[in-house]
Coordinates of C-alpha atoms in Angstrom, one line a residue:
X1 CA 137.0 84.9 76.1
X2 CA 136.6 81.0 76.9
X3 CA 133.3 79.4 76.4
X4 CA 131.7 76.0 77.0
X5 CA 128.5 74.5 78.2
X6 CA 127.5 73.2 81.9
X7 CA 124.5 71.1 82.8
X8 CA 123.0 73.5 85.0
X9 CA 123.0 70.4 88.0
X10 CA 126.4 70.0 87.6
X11 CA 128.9 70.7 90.8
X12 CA 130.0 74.0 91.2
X13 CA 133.0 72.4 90.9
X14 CA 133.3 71.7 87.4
X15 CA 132.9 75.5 86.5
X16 CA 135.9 76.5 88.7
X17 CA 138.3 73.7 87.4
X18 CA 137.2 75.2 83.8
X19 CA 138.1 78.6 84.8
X20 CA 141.3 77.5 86.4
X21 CA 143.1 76.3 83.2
X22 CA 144.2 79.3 82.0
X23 CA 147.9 79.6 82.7
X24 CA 148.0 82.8 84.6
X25 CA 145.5 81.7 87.0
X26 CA 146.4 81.3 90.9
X27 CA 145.2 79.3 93.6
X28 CA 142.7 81.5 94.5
X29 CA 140.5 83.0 93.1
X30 CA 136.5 84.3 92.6
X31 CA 134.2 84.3 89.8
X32 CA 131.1 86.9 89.7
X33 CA 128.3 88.0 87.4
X34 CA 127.6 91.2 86.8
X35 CA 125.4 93.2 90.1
X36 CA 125.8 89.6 91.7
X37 CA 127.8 88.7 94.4
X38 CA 131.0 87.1 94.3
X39 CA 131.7 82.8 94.3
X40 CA 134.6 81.9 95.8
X41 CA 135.8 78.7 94.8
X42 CA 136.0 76.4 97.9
X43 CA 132.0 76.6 97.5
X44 CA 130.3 73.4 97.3
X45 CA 127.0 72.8 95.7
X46 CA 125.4 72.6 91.9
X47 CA 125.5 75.8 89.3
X48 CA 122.1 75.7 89.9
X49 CA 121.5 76.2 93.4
X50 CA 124.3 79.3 93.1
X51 CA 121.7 81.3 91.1
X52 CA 123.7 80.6 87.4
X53 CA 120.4 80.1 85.6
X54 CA 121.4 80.5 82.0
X55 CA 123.7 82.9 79.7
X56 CA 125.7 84.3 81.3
X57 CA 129.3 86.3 81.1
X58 CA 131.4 85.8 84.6
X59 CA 134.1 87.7 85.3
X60 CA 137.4 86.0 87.2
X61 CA 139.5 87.8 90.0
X62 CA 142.8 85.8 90.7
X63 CA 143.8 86.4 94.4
X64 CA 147.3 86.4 95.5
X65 CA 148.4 83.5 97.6
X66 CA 150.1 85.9 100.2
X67 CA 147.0 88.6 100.8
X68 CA 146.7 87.3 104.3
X69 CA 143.6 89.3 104.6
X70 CA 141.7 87.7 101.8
X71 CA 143.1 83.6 103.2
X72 CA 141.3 84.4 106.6
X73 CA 138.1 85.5 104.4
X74 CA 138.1 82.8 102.1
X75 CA 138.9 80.1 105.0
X76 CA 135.8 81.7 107.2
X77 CA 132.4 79.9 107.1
X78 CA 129.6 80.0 104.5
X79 CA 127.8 82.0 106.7
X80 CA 129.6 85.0 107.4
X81 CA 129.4 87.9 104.7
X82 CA 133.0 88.9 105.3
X83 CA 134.1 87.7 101.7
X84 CA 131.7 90.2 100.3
X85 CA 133.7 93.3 102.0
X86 CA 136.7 92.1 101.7
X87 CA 139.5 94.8 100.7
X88 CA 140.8 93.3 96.6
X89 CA 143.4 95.9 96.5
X90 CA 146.5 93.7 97.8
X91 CA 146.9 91.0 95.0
X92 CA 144.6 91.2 92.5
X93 CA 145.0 91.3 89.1
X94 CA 141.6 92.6 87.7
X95 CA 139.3 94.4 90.3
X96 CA 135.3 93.2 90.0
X97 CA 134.8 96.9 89.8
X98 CA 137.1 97.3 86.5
X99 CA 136.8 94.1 85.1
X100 CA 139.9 93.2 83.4
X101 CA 139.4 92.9 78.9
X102 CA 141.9 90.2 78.7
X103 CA 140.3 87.4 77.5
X104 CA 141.6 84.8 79.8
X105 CA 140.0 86.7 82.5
X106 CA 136.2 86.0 81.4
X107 CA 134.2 83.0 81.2
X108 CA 131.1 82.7 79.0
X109 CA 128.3 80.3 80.5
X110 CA 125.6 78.7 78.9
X111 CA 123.5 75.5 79.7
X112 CA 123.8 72.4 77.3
X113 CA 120.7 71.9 74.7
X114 CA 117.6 70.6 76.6
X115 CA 117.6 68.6 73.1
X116 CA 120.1 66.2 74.6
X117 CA 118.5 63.4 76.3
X118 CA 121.1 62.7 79.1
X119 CA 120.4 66.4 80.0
X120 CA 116.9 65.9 79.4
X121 CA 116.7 63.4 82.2
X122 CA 119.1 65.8 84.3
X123 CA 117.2 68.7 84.2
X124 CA 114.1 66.9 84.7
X125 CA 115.7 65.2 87.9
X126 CA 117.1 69.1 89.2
X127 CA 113.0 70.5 88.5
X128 CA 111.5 67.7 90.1
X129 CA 113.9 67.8 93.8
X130 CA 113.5 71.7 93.7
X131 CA 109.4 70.9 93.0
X132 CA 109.9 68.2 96.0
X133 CA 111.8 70.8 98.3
X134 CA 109.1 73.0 98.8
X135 CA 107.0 70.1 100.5
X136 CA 106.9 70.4 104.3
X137 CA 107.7 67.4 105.9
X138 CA 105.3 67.6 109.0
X139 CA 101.9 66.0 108.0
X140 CA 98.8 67.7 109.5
X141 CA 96.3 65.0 110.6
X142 CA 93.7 67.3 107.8
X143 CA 96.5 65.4 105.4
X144 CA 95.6 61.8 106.5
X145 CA 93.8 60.0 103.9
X146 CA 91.8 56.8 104.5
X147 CA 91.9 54.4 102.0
X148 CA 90.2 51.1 101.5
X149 CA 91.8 48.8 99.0
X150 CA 89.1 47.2 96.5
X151 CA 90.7 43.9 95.5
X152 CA 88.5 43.2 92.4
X153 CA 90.0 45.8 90.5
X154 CA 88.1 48.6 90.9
X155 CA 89.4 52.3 91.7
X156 CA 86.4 54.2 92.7
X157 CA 86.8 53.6 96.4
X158 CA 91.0 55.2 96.2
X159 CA 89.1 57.9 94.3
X160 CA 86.8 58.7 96.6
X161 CA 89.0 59.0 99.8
X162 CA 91.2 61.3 97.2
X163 CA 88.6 63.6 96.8
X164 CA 87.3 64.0 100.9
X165 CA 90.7 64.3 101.8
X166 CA 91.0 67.0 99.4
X167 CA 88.0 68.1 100.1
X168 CA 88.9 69.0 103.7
X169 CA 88.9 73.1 104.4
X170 CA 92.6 72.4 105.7
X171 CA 93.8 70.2 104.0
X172 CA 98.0 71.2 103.0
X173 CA 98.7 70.2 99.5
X174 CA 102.1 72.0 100.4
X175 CA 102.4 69.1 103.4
X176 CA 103.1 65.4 103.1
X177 CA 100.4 63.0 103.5
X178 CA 99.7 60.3 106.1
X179 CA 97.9 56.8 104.0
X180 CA 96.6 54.9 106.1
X181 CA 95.0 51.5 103.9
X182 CA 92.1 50.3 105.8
X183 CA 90.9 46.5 105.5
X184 CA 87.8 45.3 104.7
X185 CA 87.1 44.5 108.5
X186 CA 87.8 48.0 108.5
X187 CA 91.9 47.4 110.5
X188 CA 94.0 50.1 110.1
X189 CA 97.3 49.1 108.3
X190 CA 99.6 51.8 110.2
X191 CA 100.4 55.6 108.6
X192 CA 103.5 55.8 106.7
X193 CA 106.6 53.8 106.9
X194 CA 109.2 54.8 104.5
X195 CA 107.4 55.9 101.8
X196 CA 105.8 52.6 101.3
X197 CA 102.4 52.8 101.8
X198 CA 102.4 56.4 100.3
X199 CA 103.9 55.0 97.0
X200 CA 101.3 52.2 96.4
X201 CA 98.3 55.0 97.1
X202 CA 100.1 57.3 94.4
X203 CA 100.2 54.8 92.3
X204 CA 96.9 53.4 92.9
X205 CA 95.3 56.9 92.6
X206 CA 96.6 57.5 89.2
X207 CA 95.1 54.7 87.7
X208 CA 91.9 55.9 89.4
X209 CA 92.4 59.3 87.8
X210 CA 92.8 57.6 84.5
X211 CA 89.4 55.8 84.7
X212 CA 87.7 58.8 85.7
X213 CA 84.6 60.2 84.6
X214 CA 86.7 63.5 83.1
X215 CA 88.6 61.7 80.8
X216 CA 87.5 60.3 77.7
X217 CA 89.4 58.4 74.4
X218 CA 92.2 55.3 74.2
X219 CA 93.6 54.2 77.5
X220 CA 97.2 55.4 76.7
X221 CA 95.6 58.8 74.6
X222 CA 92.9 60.5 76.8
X223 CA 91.3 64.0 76.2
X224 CA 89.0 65.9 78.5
X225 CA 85.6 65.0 78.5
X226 CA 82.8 67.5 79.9
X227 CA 80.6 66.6 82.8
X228 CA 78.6 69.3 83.9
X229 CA 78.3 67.8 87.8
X230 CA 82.4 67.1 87.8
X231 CA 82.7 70.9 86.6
X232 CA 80.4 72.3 89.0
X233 CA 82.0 70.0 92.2
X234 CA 85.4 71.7 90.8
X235 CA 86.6 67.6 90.1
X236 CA 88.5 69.2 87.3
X237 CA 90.7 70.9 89.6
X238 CA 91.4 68.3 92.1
X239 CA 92.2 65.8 89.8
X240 CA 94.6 67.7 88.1
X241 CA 95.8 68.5 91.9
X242 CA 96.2 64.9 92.3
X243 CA 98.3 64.6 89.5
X244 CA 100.7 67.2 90.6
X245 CA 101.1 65.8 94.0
X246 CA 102.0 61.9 93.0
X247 CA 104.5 63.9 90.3
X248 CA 106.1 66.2 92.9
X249 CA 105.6 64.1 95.9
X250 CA 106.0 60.5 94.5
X251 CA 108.0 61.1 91.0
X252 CA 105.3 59.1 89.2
X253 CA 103.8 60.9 86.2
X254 CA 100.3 59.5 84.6
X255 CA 101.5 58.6 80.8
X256 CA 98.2 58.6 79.7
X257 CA 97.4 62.3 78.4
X258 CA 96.9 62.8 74.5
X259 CA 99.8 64.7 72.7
X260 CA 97.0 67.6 72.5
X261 CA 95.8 67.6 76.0
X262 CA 99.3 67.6 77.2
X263 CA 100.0 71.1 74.7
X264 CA 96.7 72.6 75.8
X265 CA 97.4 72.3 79.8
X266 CA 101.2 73.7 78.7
X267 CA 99.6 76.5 76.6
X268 CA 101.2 75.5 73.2
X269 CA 99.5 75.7 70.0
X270 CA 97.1 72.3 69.1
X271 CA 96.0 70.6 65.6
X272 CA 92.7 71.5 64.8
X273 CA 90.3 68.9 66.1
X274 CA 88.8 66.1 64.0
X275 CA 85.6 64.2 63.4
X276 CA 87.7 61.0 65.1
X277 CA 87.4 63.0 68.3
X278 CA 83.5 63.4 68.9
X279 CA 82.6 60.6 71.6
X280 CA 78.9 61.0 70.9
X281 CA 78.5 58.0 68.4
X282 CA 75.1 59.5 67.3
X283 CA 76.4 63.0 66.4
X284 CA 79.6 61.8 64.7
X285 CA 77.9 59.7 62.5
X286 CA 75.1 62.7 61.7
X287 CA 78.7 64.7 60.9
X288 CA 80.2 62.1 59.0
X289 CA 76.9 61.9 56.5
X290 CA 77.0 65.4 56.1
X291 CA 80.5 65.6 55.3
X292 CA 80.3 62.4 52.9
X293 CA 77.6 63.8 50.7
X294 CA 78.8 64.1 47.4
X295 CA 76.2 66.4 45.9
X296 CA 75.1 70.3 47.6
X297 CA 71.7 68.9 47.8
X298 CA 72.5 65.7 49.7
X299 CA 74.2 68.1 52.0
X300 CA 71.6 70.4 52.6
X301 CA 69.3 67.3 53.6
X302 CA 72.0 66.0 56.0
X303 CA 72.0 69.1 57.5
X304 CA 68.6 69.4 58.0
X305 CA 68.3 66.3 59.7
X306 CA 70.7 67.0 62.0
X307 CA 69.0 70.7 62.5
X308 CA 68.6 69.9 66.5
X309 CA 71.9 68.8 67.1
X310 CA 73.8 71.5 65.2
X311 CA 71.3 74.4 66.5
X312 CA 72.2 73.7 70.3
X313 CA 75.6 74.4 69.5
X314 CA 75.3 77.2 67.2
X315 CA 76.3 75.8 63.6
X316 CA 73.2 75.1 62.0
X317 CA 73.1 77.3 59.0
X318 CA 72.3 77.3 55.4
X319 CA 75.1 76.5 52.8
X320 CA 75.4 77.1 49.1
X321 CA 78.7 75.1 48.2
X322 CA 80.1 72.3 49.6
X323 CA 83.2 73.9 50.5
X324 CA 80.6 75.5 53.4
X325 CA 80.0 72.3 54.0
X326 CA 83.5 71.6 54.9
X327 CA 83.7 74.7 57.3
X328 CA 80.0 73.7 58.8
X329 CA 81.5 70.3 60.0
X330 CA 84.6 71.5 61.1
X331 CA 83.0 74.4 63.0
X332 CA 80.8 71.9 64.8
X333 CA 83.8 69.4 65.5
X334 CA 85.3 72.3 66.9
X335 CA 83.0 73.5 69.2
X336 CA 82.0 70.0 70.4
X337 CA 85.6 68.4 70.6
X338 CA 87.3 72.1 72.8
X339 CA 85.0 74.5 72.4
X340 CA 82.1 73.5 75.3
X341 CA 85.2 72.1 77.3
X342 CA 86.9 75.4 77.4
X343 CA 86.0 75.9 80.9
X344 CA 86.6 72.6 82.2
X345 CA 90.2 73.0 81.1
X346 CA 90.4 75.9 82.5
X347 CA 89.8 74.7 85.8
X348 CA 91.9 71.5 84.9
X349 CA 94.5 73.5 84.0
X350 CA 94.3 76.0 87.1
X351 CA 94.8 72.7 89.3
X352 CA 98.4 72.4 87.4
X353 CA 99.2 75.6 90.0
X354 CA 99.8 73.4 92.7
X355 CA 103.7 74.1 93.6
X356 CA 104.5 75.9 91.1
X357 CA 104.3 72.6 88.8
X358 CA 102.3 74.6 86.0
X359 CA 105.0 77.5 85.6
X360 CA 108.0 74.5 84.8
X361 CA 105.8 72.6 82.5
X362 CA 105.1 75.3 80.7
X363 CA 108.7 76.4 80.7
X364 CA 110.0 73.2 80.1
X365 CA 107.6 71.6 77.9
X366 CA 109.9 68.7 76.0
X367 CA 111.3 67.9 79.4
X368 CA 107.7 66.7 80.8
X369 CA 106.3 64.9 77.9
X370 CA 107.9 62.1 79.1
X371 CA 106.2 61.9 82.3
X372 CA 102.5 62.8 80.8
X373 CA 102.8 61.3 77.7
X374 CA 102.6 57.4 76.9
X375 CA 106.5 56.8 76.2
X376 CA 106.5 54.5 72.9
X377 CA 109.8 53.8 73.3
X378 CA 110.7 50.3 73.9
X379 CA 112.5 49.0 76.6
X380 CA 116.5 47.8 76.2
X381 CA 118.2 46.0 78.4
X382 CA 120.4 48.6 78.9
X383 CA 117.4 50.4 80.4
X384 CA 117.1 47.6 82.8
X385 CA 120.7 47.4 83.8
X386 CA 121.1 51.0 84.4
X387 CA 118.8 50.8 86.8
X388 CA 120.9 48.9 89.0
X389 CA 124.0 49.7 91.2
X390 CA 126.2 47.0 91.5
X391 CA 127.9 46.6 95.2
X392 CA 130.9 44.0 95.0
X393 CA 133.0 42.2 97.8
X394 CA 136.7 42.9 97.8
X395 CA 139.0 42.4 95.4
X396 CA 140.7 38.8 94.8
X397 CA 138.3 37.3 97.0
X398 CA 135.8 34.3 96.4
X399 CA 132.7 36.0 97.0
X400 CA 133.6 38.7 94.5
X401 CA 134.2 35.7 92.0
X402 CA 130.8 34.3 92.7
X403 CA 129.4 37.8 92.4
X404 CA 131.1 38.9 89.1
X405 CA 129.7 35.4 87.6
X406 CA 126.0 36.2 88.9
X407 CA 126.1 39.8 87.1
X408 CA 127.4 38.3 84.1
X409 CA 124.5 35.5 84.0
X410 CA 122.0 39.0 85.0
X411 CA 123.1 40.8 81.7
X412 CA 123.4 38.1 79.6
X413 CA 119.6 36.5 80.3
X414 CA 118.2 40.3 80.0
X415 CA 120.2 40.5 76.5
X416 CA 118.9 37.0 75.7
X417 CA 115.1 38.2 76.5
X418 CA 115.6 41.2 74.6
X419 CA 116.7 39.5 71.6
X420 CA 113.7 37.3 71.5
X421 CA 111.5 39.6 71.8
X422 CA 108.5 38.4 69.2
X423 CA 108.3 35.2 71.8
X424 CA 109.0 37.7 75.0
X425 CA 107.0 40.4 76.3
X426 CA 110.2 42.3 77.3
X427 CA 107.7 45.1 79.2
X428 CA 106.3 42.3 81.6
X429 CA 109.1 40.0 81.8

């Protein structure tokens, strides 16, 4: 048995030159899983999109050359299902029905590590374009959104037409949407032309999202916060609607979640919660005294004075060591920080359903960090050239000359910025 690793959005291709090494093979020939149907290998297409999903054992049937039958079958379109009836009894060395034991005759599959980055990025790409495939490209006029630019910074207005567009009883999250930016003379810019006005809305509404009243904590590190008229409007869900459609729809992810609200959307185990994490100045520092007393009866009179606070949400009690103490505060830390938001992230997370984004993230954790997570990592200037394609004139000529001389001035400044660095802001350059 032969074994090695494919990227699952590799070509087809590259499986069926692997399988053809083996010194006994022939110029034809099919490869099949077990109860699947058979790949012949003039197929086009990635592993992927032929329904190799993981682990797997395929089995190889070499075709003879001179089975005239088979050539017409495997020369016949895509389309017709002849291949699958075809008679294997003239030329083959190992029927799909008695699998052959030699070893050269089966092929072991299994994706690389999503622990590789260049894979990371890969499988990323492959999730995201079959996310992006399921969106209908006809845009019901319920899918037009009017948007009104606010030039002195402020997002509420993008937010606003977000939410009545979303709002609307048929509105198509499945569907593409038609921006339209309005003027302040109220001048209708056009709908969209190539993606342009689209992508500025997208980006636009996720720094709206960010500064939205559901989200509390550093700009680069938010966590839920609960708002009892957001909750009840079902804001929890839209926004988190939102979200998915500028990932899906316009490959932009926010970067701003905390490491725990990105777990607890995903469904993955969370640090407990700490006192750093109450956003009621008043209340923290109530917790903080009690949890600073040195003495039981310093305690007992922290507690006390913070009887109201602590009775609303079920903690108040009496304590007779200070290691009750301990489990007091953190009781009420919990309860405060996730425990009344429970519901809200419910609904936030419910939102996360939109095309079937919540089932990869939670599959695929690592691989969406990235996109919801602030990435920390700095930027190279290898980043910055890879993110080019370089397009040259012909060979020996003098405009490939000048051209060769420009790139070479391109990668040189970038390396020069990125070496001075504590007199650069690389990021902004």
């Amino acid at each position: 048995m032969r074994t090695r690793k494919f990227v699952l959005s590799e070509s087809i291709k590259a499986l069926f030159d692997f399988v053809g090494e083996v010194e006994d093979a022939t110029e034809w020939f099919q490869i099949q899983e077990a109860l699947s149907p058979p790949l012949r290998k003039d197929l086009c297409g990635t592993i992927f999109e032929r329904n190799i999903r993981g682990p797997t054992t395929l089995f190889v049937q070499w075709i003879s050359s001179e089975d005239v039958e088979f050539m017409q079958t495997i020369l016949a379109p895509d389309g017709n299902d002849n291949h699958n009836k075809a008679d294997y009894n003239s030329g083959t060395v190992s029927p799909l029905d008695q699998p052959s034991t030699s070893n050269e005759h089966l092929a072991s599959f299994s994706p690389c590590s999503e622990q590789e980055e260049t894979v990371q990025k890969t499988n990323l790409q492959t999730i995201l374009s079959l996310l992006s495939a399921k969106i209908d490209d006809d845009s019901p006029t319920s899918n037009q959104i009017n948007v009104v630019r606010d030039y002195k910074g402020n997002t509420h207005n993008i937010l606003r037409s977000t939410v009545q567009a979303f709002s609307r009883r048929r509105f198509n999250l499945g569907a593409r949407l038609d921006v339209i930016f309005v003027d302040d003379t109220k001048v209708a810019e056009g709908a969209v032309d190539g993606g342009g006005p689209t992508r500025e809305y997208l980006r636009l509404l996720l720094k709206a999202v960010q500064q939205s009243s559901i989200f509390v904590g550093p700009e680069n590190s938010k966590r839920l916060r609960l708002d009892s008229e957001a909750l009840h409007k079902g804001l929890y869900r839209q926004i988190s609607q939102m979200i998915s459609v500028c990932i899906i729809l316009g490959g932009m992810g926010p970067h701003f979640f905390s490491e725990k609200l990105f777990l607890q959307v995903c469904g993955k185990p969370t640090r407990p919660a700490t006192l750093d994490e109450v956003d009621d100045e008043t209340f923290k520092e109530m917790l903080c005294k009690i949890k600073e007393a040195e003495t039981l009866p310093e305690a007992k009179a922290a507690i006390d004075l913070a009887e109201d606070c602590l009775s609303i949400i079920g903690a108040f009690r009496s304590i007779s060591t200070l290691k009750q103490r301990d489990m007091l505060v953190q009781s009420a830390v919990e309860y405060y920080v996730d425990g009344r938001c429970n519901v809200a992230l419910q609904q936030f997370v419910d939102g996360f359903n939109t095309l079937g984004l919540l089932q990869e993230m939670q599959t695929h954790t690592d691989l969406f960090r990235i996109i919801f997570v602030e990435d920390k990592k700095p930027l190279r200037s290898s980043d910055l050239t890879s993110l080019f394609e370089v397009n040259l004139s012909d060979q020996d000529t003098y405009k490939r000359e000048l051209e060769t001389r420009t790139l070479c001035f391109w990668r040189d400044w970038i390396i020069d910025v990125e070496e001075e660095r504590n007199s650069y802001r690389f990021e902004t350059t």
